[in-house]
Amino acid sequence: MKIYSVKSGDNLYDIASVNEVLEKDILDDNQLSGSPDLVVGQPLVIRDSFKRQVTVNGYAFPYIDYDVLNATLPYLTYISSFSYGANTDGTVSLIDDKNVRDMAIGSNVAPLMVVTNMDNNGFSSDVAHSILSDESISDKLIDNILSTVKERGFAGVNVDFEYIYPTDKDLYNNFIMKLSNILHVNNYILTTALAPKVYADQPGILYEAHDYNFHGKYADYVILMTYEWGYSYGPPMAVAPLNQVERVLNYAVTEIPSEKILMGIPNYGYDWTLPYEKGTRAKSISNIGAIELARSKGSVINFDNISNAPYFNYTSDGTEHVVWFEDARSISAKLNLVSKYNLGGVSYWQLSNMFNQNFIVLSDMYRVRKV
């Protein structure tokens, strides 16, 4: 701890930035609240700032609960507003995310515009192909993205194109290069979201068009979607097993500058019925909801040391269930990888459910970069 004396012209944001601590920490440690009126000469207790600084992104839907959003914003560098649809005529489908953007900016969190190739059925290979294969349409889309960024006060763009046809890989790379150049000329940033690959030519429509090396050159940050090993239509397992996440990172750092990598962390779990039958759907559950469910069922929460993830079993109306989720132990294990691989930081999918344990662990281990 140290004592800082308020100087003429000081504000809370500047003091926090100079001392490399969170505004929230200054408020808490000095029993202050809101936007306090500081007095010249007033002493403030400041925490030591030896913790490593990391970049933290979180995805948010425009309908996120605003209490949850307010509680989360102090721990974020960027908030990625999900999502603006890229249309096959080069236009952009807008969303009503003004409150999210305004609240983010008011908390010194930079909002990013998420652009996806989604249609009414989800991510669309055909939508991506229609855009990427016609240069006039892709150029029009870039112009419309830039206009939206300027008009809505975004700090930049997150491109989340998924299930791109493998034959469109070079076209996608060209689109990313052109978008990167135009954004950077206008002082905006570009982040991209990539599937969790473990080698360059990994087969599958989810992976083949995602070129780690290329994105590492042109994006400011690359978000690795290191989750969904356990997924809604798959067999029961951890959503983001640590051993699988490490396999992705071991490859990623050979292709992307490590300081550009934001490791994806899931903010949810799944509840499967047993015995698992292929084609049946697991139910998504919040981490807090999982703990409450275990408590109500009298279940013992176990911890798998290979995946570094918690799970428990319970019975409902004679049917067996298993739930895999995240807790402080699994989050801590994942966050340790940030230092181990010298990553730029982390990205959360997604912020709808507040999970205090996560952010307590995060703030204990690292300082969140603010822009």
Coordinates of C-alpha atoms in Angstrom, one line a residue:
M1 CA 0.0 0.0 0.0
K2 CA 1.0 3.6 -0.5
I3 CA -0.5 7.0 0.1
Y4 CA -1.3 9.3 -2.8
S5 CA -2.1 13.0 -2.2
V6 CA -4.7 14.4 -4.6
K7 CA -3.4 17.2 -6.8
S8 CA -5.2 20.0 -8.6
G9 CA -7.0 18.8 -11.6
D10 CA -6.9 15.1 -10.5
N11 CA -9.9 12.8 -11.1
L12 CA -10.4 9.2 -10.1
Y13 CA -9.7 7.8 -13.6
D14 CA -6.4 9.7 -13.9
I15 CA -5.3 8.6 -10.4
A16 CA -6.1 5.0 -11.2
S17 CA -4.3 5.1 -14.5
V18 CA -1.1 6.7 -13.1
N19 CA -1.0 4.2 -10.2
E20 CA -2.0 1.3 -12.4
V21 CA -4.9 0.2 -10.2
L22 CA -8.7 -0.1 -10.7
E23 CA -10.9 2.8 -9.9
K24 CA -13.1 0.3 -8.0
D25 CA -10.1 -0.6 -5.7
I26 CA -9.5 3.1 -4.9
L27 CA -13.2 3.6 -4.0
D28 CA -13.3 0.4 -1.9
D29 CA -10.1 1.0 -0.1
N30 CA -11.0 4.6 0.8
Q31 CA -14.7 4.0 1.6
L32 CA -15.8 6.2 -1.4
S33 CA -18.6 5.7 -3.8
G34 CA -19.8 6.8 -7.2
S35 CA -17.9 9.8 -8.6
P36 CA -16.5 11.4 -5.5
D37 CA -15.5 15.1 -5.2
L38 CA -11.8 14.9 -4.4
V39 CA -10.1 17.6 -2.4
V40 CA -6.6 18.9 -3.2
G41 CA -4.3 17.4 -0.6
Q42 CA -6.7 14.6 0.3
P43 CA -4.8 11.3 1.0
L44 CA -5.8 8.2 -0.8
V45 CA -4.7 4.7 0.0
I46 CA -3.4 3.0 -3.1
R47 CA -2.8 -0.7 -3.5
D48 CA 0.5 -2.0 -4.8
S49 CA 0.4 -2.4 -8.6
F50 CA 2.7 -5.4 -9.0
K51 CA 0.2 -7.5 -10.8
R52 CA 0.5 -8.1 -14.4
Q53 CA -1.8 -6.1 -16.7
V54 CA -4.1 -8.0 -19.0
T55 CA -6.7 -7.2 -21.6
V56 CA -10.2 -8.5 -20.9
N57 CA -13.0 -8.8 -23.5
G58 CA -16.5 -9.9 -22.8
Y59 CA -19.4 -10.6 -25.3
A60 CA -22.8 -9.1 -24.4
F61 CA -26.2 -9.2 -26.0
P62 CA -28.1 -5.9 -26.2
Y63 CA -30.8 -7.4 -23.8
I64 CA -28.2 -8.1 -21.0
D65 CA -29.5 -7.3 -17.5
Y66 CA -28.2 -3.9 -16.7
D67 CA -27.4 -4.7 -13.1
V68 CA -25.2 -7.6 -14.3
L69 CA -23.6 -5.3 -16.9
N70 CA -22.8 -2.7 -14.2
A71 CA -21.3 -5.3 -12.0
T72 CA -19.1 -6.7 -14.8
L73 CA -17.8 -3.5 -16.5
P74 CA -15.1 -2.7 -13.9
Y75 CA -13.4 -5.9 -14.9
L76 CA -13.4 -5.3 -18.7
T77 CA -11.2 -3.6 -21.3
Y78 CA -13.6 -4.2 -24.2
I79 CA -17.2 -5.2 -24.4
S80 CA -18.2 -6.8 -27.7
S81 CA -21.8 -6.1 -28.7
F82 CA -23.3 -9.2 -30.3
S83 CA -24.1 -9.1 -33.1
Y84 CA -24.4 -7.0 -36.2
G85 CA -25.3 -9.2 -39.2
A86 CA -23.4 -9.0 -42.4
N87 CA -25.9 -9.2 -45.2
T88 CA -25.4 -10.7 -48.7
D89 CA -26.0 -7.3 -50.3
G90 CA -23.2 -5.7 -48.3
T91 CA -25.5 -3.9 -45.7
V92 CA -25.3 -4.4 -42.0
S93 CA -28.3 -5.4 -39.8
L94 CA -28.3 -3.1 -36.9
I95 CA -29.2 -3.9 -33.2
D96 CA -30.4 -1.7 -30.4
D97 CA -27.4 -1.7 -28.2
K98 CA -27.2 2.0 -27.3
N99 CA -27.6 1.4 -23.6
V100 CA -24.8 -1.2 -23.6
R101 CA -22.5 1.2 -25.4
D102 CA -23.3 4.2 -23.3
M103 CA -22.9 2.2 -20.0
A104 CA -19.6 0.8 -21.3
I105 CA -18.2 4.2 -22.3
G106 CA -19.3 5.6 -18.9
S107 CA -17.2 3.0 -17.2
N108 CA -14.1 3.4 -19.3
V109 CA -14.8 0.2 -21.2
A110 CA -14.4 0.4 -25.0
P111 CA -17.3 -1.1 -27.0
L112 CA -16.6 -3.2 -30.1
M113 CA -19.0 -3.9 -32.9
V114 CA -19.3 -7.7 -33.5
V115 CA -20.0 -8.6 -37.1
T116 CA -21.2 -12.1 -37.9
N117 CA -22.2 -14.1 -40.9
M118 CA -25.5 -15.2 -39.2
D119 CA -28.9 -15.7 -40.7
N120 CA -32.1 -16.8 -39.0
N121 CA -30.7 -20.3 -38.6
G122 CA -27.3 -19.3 -37.1
F123 CA -23.9 -19.0 -38.7
S124 CA -24.2 -19.4 -42.5
S125 CA -21.5 -20.7 -44.8
D126 CA -23.6 -19.4 -47.8
V127 CA -23.9 -15.9 -46.3
A128 CA -20.1 -15.7 -45.9
H129 CA -19.5 -17.1 -49.4
S130 CA -21.9 -14.6 -51.0
I131 CA -20.1 -11.7 -49.4
L132 CA -16.5 -12.9 -49.7
S133 CA -16.8 -14.1 -53.3
D134 CA -18.0 -10.7 -54.7
E135 CA -15.4 -8.0 -54.2
S136 CA -17.9 -5.2 -54.7
I137 CA -20.2 -6.6 -52.0
S138 CA -17.3 -7.2 -49.5
D139 CA -16.0 -3.7 -50.2
K140 CA -19.5 -2.3 -49.6
L141 CA -19.7 -4.2 -46.3
I142 CA -16.4 -2.8 -45.2
D143 CA -17.7 0.7 -45.9
N144 CA -20.9 0.1 -44.0
I145 CA -19.0 -1.4 -41.1
L146 CA -16.8 1.7 -40.9
S147 CA -19.8 4.0 -41.1
T148 CA -21.5 2.1 -38.3
V149 CA -18.4 2.2 -36.1
K150 CA -18.1 6.0 -36.5
E151 CA -21.8 6.7 -36.1
R152 CA -22.2 4.5 -33.0
G153 CA -19.0 5.4 -31.2
F154 CA -17.3 2.0 -31.3
A155 CA -13.6 1.6 -30.6
G156 CA -13.3 -1.0 -33.3
V157 CA -14.7 -4.2 -34.7
N158 CA -14.8 -7.9 -33.8
V159 CA -15.3 -10.2 -36.8
D160 CA -16.8 -13.5 -35.9
F161 CA -17.3 -15.3 -39.2
E162 CA -17.8 -19.1 -38.6
Y163 CA -18.4 -22.2 -40.7
I164 CA -16.7 -20.5 -43.7
Y165 CA -16.3 -22.9 -46.7
P166 CA -12.7 -24.1 -46.8
T167 CA -12.4 -22.9 -50.4
D168 CA -13.2 -19.4 -49.2
K169 CA -10.1 -19.2 -46.9
D170 CA -8.1 -16.9 -49.1
L171 CA -11.1 -14.7 -49.8
Y172 CA -11.7 -14.4 -46.0
N173 CA -8.0 -13.5 -45.5
N174 CA -8.3 -10.8 -48.1
F175 CA -11.4 -9.4 -46.4
I176 CA -9.7 -9.3 -43.0
M177 CA -6.6 -7.6 -44.5
K178 CA -8.7 -4.9 -46.2
L179 CA -10.9 -4.3 -43.1
S180 CA -7.8 -4.2 -40.9
N181 CA -6.2 -1.6 -43.2
I182 CA -9.2 0.7 -43.3
L183 CA -9.9 0.5 -39.6
H184 CA -6.3 1.2 -38.7
V185 CA -6.1 4.2 -41.0
N186 CA -9.1 5.6 -39.1
N187 CA -7.6 4.7 -35.6
Y188 CA -9.9 1.8 -34.8
I189 CA -8.9 -1.6 -33.8
L190 CA -9.7 -5.0 -35.2
T191 CA -10.2 -8.2 -33.2
T192 CA -11.2 -11.6 -34.7
A193 CA -12.7 -14.8 -33.3
L194 CA -11.1 -18.1 -34.3
A195 CA -12.0 -21.7 -33.8
P196 CA -9.8 -23.7 -31.4
K197 CA -7.3 -25.3 -33.8
V198 CA -4.4 -27.6 -32.7
Y199 CA -2.5 -27.6 -36.1
A200 CA -2.6 -25.6 -39.3
D201 CA -4.4 -27.9 -41.7
Q202 CA -6.9 -29.3 -39.2
P203 CA -9.8 -30.6 -41.2
G204 CA -13.4 -29.5 -40.8
I205 CA -15.5 -26.5 -41.9
L206 CA -15.2 -24.9 -38.5
Y207 CA -11.4 -24.8 -38.8
E208 CA -10.0 -24.8 -42.3
A209 CA -10.7 -21.1 -43.3
H210 CA -9.4 -19.8 -40.0
D211 CA -5.8 -18.9 -40.7
Y212 CA -4.0 -18.3 -37.4
N213 CA -0.9 -16.9 -38.9
F214 CA -2.7 -14.4 -41.2
H215 CA -5.1 -13.2 -38.4
G216 CA -2.1 -12.8 -36.2
K217 CA -0.6 -10.3 -38.6
Y218 CA -3.6 -8.2 -39.3
A219 CA -5.7 -8.3 -36.1
D220 CA -4.9 -6.3 -33.0
Y221 CA -6.2 -9.2 -30.9
V222 CA -7.2 -12.7 -31.8
I223 CA -9.9 -14.3 -29.6
L224 CA -9.5 -18.1 -29.5
M225 CA -12.9 -19.8 -28.9
T226 CA -11.4 -22.3 -26.4
Y227 CA -14.7 -23.8 -25.3
E228 CA -17.5 -26.0 -26.5
W229 CA -15.7 -29.4 -26.2
G230 CA -18.7 -30.1 -24.0
Y231 CA -21.6 -28.7 -26.0
S232 CA -25.4 -28.9 -26.1
Y233 CA -25.7 -31.8 -28.6
G234 CA -22.4 -33.6 -27.6
P235 CA -21.6 -36.1 -24.9
P236 CA -21.1 -35.0 -21.3
M237 CA -17.8 -33.4 -20.6
A238 CA -16.2 -30.2 -19.4
V239 CA -17.0 -27.2 -21.6
A240 CA -13.4 -26.0 -21.7
P241 CA -11.1 -28.9 -20.5
L242 CA -7.7 -27.4 -19.5
N243 CA -5.8 -30.1 -21.3
Q244 CA -7.6 -29.3 -24.6
V245 CA -7.3 -25.6 -24.1
E246 CA -3.5 -26.0 -23.7
R247 CA -3.3 -28.0 -26.9
V248 CA -4.8 -25.0 -28.7
L249 CA -2.4 -22.6 -27.0
N250 CA 0.6 -24.7 -27.8
Y251 CA -0.2 -24.4 -31.5
A252 CA -1.5 -20.8 -31.4
V253 CA 1.7 -19.2 -30.0
T254 CA 3.7 -20.7 -32.9
E255 CA 1.5 -18.7 -35.4
I256 CA 0.2 -15.6 -33.5
P257 CA 2.2 -13.2 -31.3
S258 CA 1.3 -14.4 -27.8
E259 CA 0.5 -10.8 -26.6
K260 CA -2.3 -10.6 -29.3
I261 CA -4.0 -13.8 -28.0
L262 CA -7.1 -13.5 -25.9
M263 CA -8.0 -17.0 -24.5
G264 CA -11.7 -17.7 -24.5
I265 CA -13.4 -18.7 -21.2
P266 CA -17.0 -19.9 -21.0
N267 CA -19.3 -18.3 -18.5
Y268 CA -21.8 -21.3 -18.4
G269 CA -22.1 -25.0 -18.1
Y270 CA -24.4 -27.8 -19.3
D271 CA -26.8 -30.2 -17.7
W272 CA -27.0 -33.6 -19.5
T273 CA -29.5 -36.4 -19.0
L274 CA -28.1 -39.9 -18.6
P275 CA -27.5 -42.3 -20.2
Y276 CA -26.4 -39.9 -23.0
E277 CA -28.1 -40.6 -26.3
K278 CA -26.7 -39.0 -29.5
G279 CA -28.9 -36.3 -30.8
T280 CA -30.3 -35.3 -27.4
R281 CA -29.8 -31.8 -26.2
A282 CA -28.2 -30.7 -22.9
K283 CA -29.6 -27.7 -21.1
S284 CA -27.4 -24.7 -20.6
I285 CA -26.9 -23.6 -17.0
S286 CA -25.2 -20.7 -15.3
N287 CA -22.3 -21.4 -13.0
I288 CA -24.2 -20.0 -10.0
G289 CA -27.3 -22.0 -11.1
A290 CA -25.2 -25.2 -11.2
I291 CA -24.1 -24.6 -7.6
E292 CA -27.6 -23.9 -6.5
L293 CA -28.9 -27.0 -8.2
A294 CA -26.2 -29.2 -6.5
R295 CA -27.2 -27.7 -3.2
S296 CA -30.9 -28.3 -3.7
K297 CA -30.3 -31.9 -4.8
G298 CA -27.8 -32.6 -2.0
S299 CA -25.2 -33.5 -4.6
V300 CA -21.4 -33.6 -4.0
I301 CA -19.5 -31.4 -6.3
N302 CA -16.5 -33.4 -7.7
F303 CA -13.4 -32.0 -9.5
D304 CA -11.8 -33.7 -12.5
N305 CA -8.0 -33.2 -12.3
I306 CA -7.5 -33.8 -16.0
S307 CA -9.9 -31.3 -17.4
N308 CA -9.6 -29.1 -14.3
A309 CA -13.4 -28.7 -14.1
P310 CA -16.1 -29.4 -11.5
Y311 CA -19.1 -31.7 -12.1
F312 CA -21.8 -33.4 -10.1
N313 CA -24.6 -35.9 -10.6
Y314 CA -28.2 -35.7 -9.5
T315 CA -31.6 -37.5 -10.0
S316 CA -34.8 -35.8 -11.0
D317 CA -38.1 -37.7 -11.5
G318 CA -36.1 -40.9 -11.7
T319 CA -33.8 -39.6 -14.4
E320 CA -30.0 -39.3 -13.8
H321 CA -28.2 -36.1 -14.8
V322 CA -24.7 -34.9 -14.9
V323 CA -23.7 -31.2 -14.8
W324 CA -20.3 -29.8 -15.9
F325 CA -19.6 -26.1 -15.2
E326 CA -16.9 -23.6 -14.0
D327 CA -15.9 -22.6 -10.5
A328 CA -13.1 -20.6 -8.8
R329 CA -10.7 -23.6 -9.2
S330 CA -11.3 -24.1 -12.9
I331 CA -11.1 -20.3 -13.6
S332 CA -7.9 -20.0 -11.6
A333 CA -6.4 -22.9 -13.6
K334 CA -7.4 -21.2 -16.9
L335 CA -6.1 -17.8 -15.8
N336 CA -2.7 -19.3 -14.9
L337 CA -2.3 -20.1 -18.6
V338 CA -2.3 -16.3 -19.4
S339 CA 1.1 -16.0 -17.6
K340 CA 2.4 -19.4 -18.7
Y341 CA 1.9 -18.6 -22.4
N342 CA 2.4 -14.8 -22.0
L343 CA -1.0 -14.1 -23.5
G344 CA -2.5 -10.7 -24.0
G345 CA -5.5 -11.7 -21.8
V346 CA -8.9 -13.4 -21.9
S347 CA -12.3 -13.1 -23.5
Y348 CA -15.6 -14.3 -21.9
W349 CA -18.5 -15.9 -23.7
Q350 CA -20.8 -14.4 -22.6
L351 CA -21.7 -12.0 -19.8
S352 CA -25.4 -12.6 -19.3
N353 CA -25.0 -14.3 -16.0
M354 CA -22.9 -12.7 -13.3
F355 CA -20.3 -15.0 -11.8
N356 CA -18.6 -13.2 -8.9
Q357 CA -16.0 -15.9 -8.2
N358 CA -14.6 -15.5 -11.7
F359 CA -13.9 -11.8 -11.3
I360 CA -12.6 -12.1 -7.8
V361 CA -10.0 -14.6 -9.0
L362 CA -9.3 -12.4 -12.1
S363 CA -8.7 -9.3 -10.0
D364 CA -6.6 -11.2 -7.5
M365 CA -4.2 -12.5 -10.2
Y366 CA -4.1 -9.6 -12.7
R367 CA -4.8 -5.9 -13.3
V368 CA -7.3 -5.2 -16.0
R369 CA -6.1 -2.9 -18.8
K370 CA -8.3 0.2 -19.5
V371 CA -8.2 2.1 -22.7

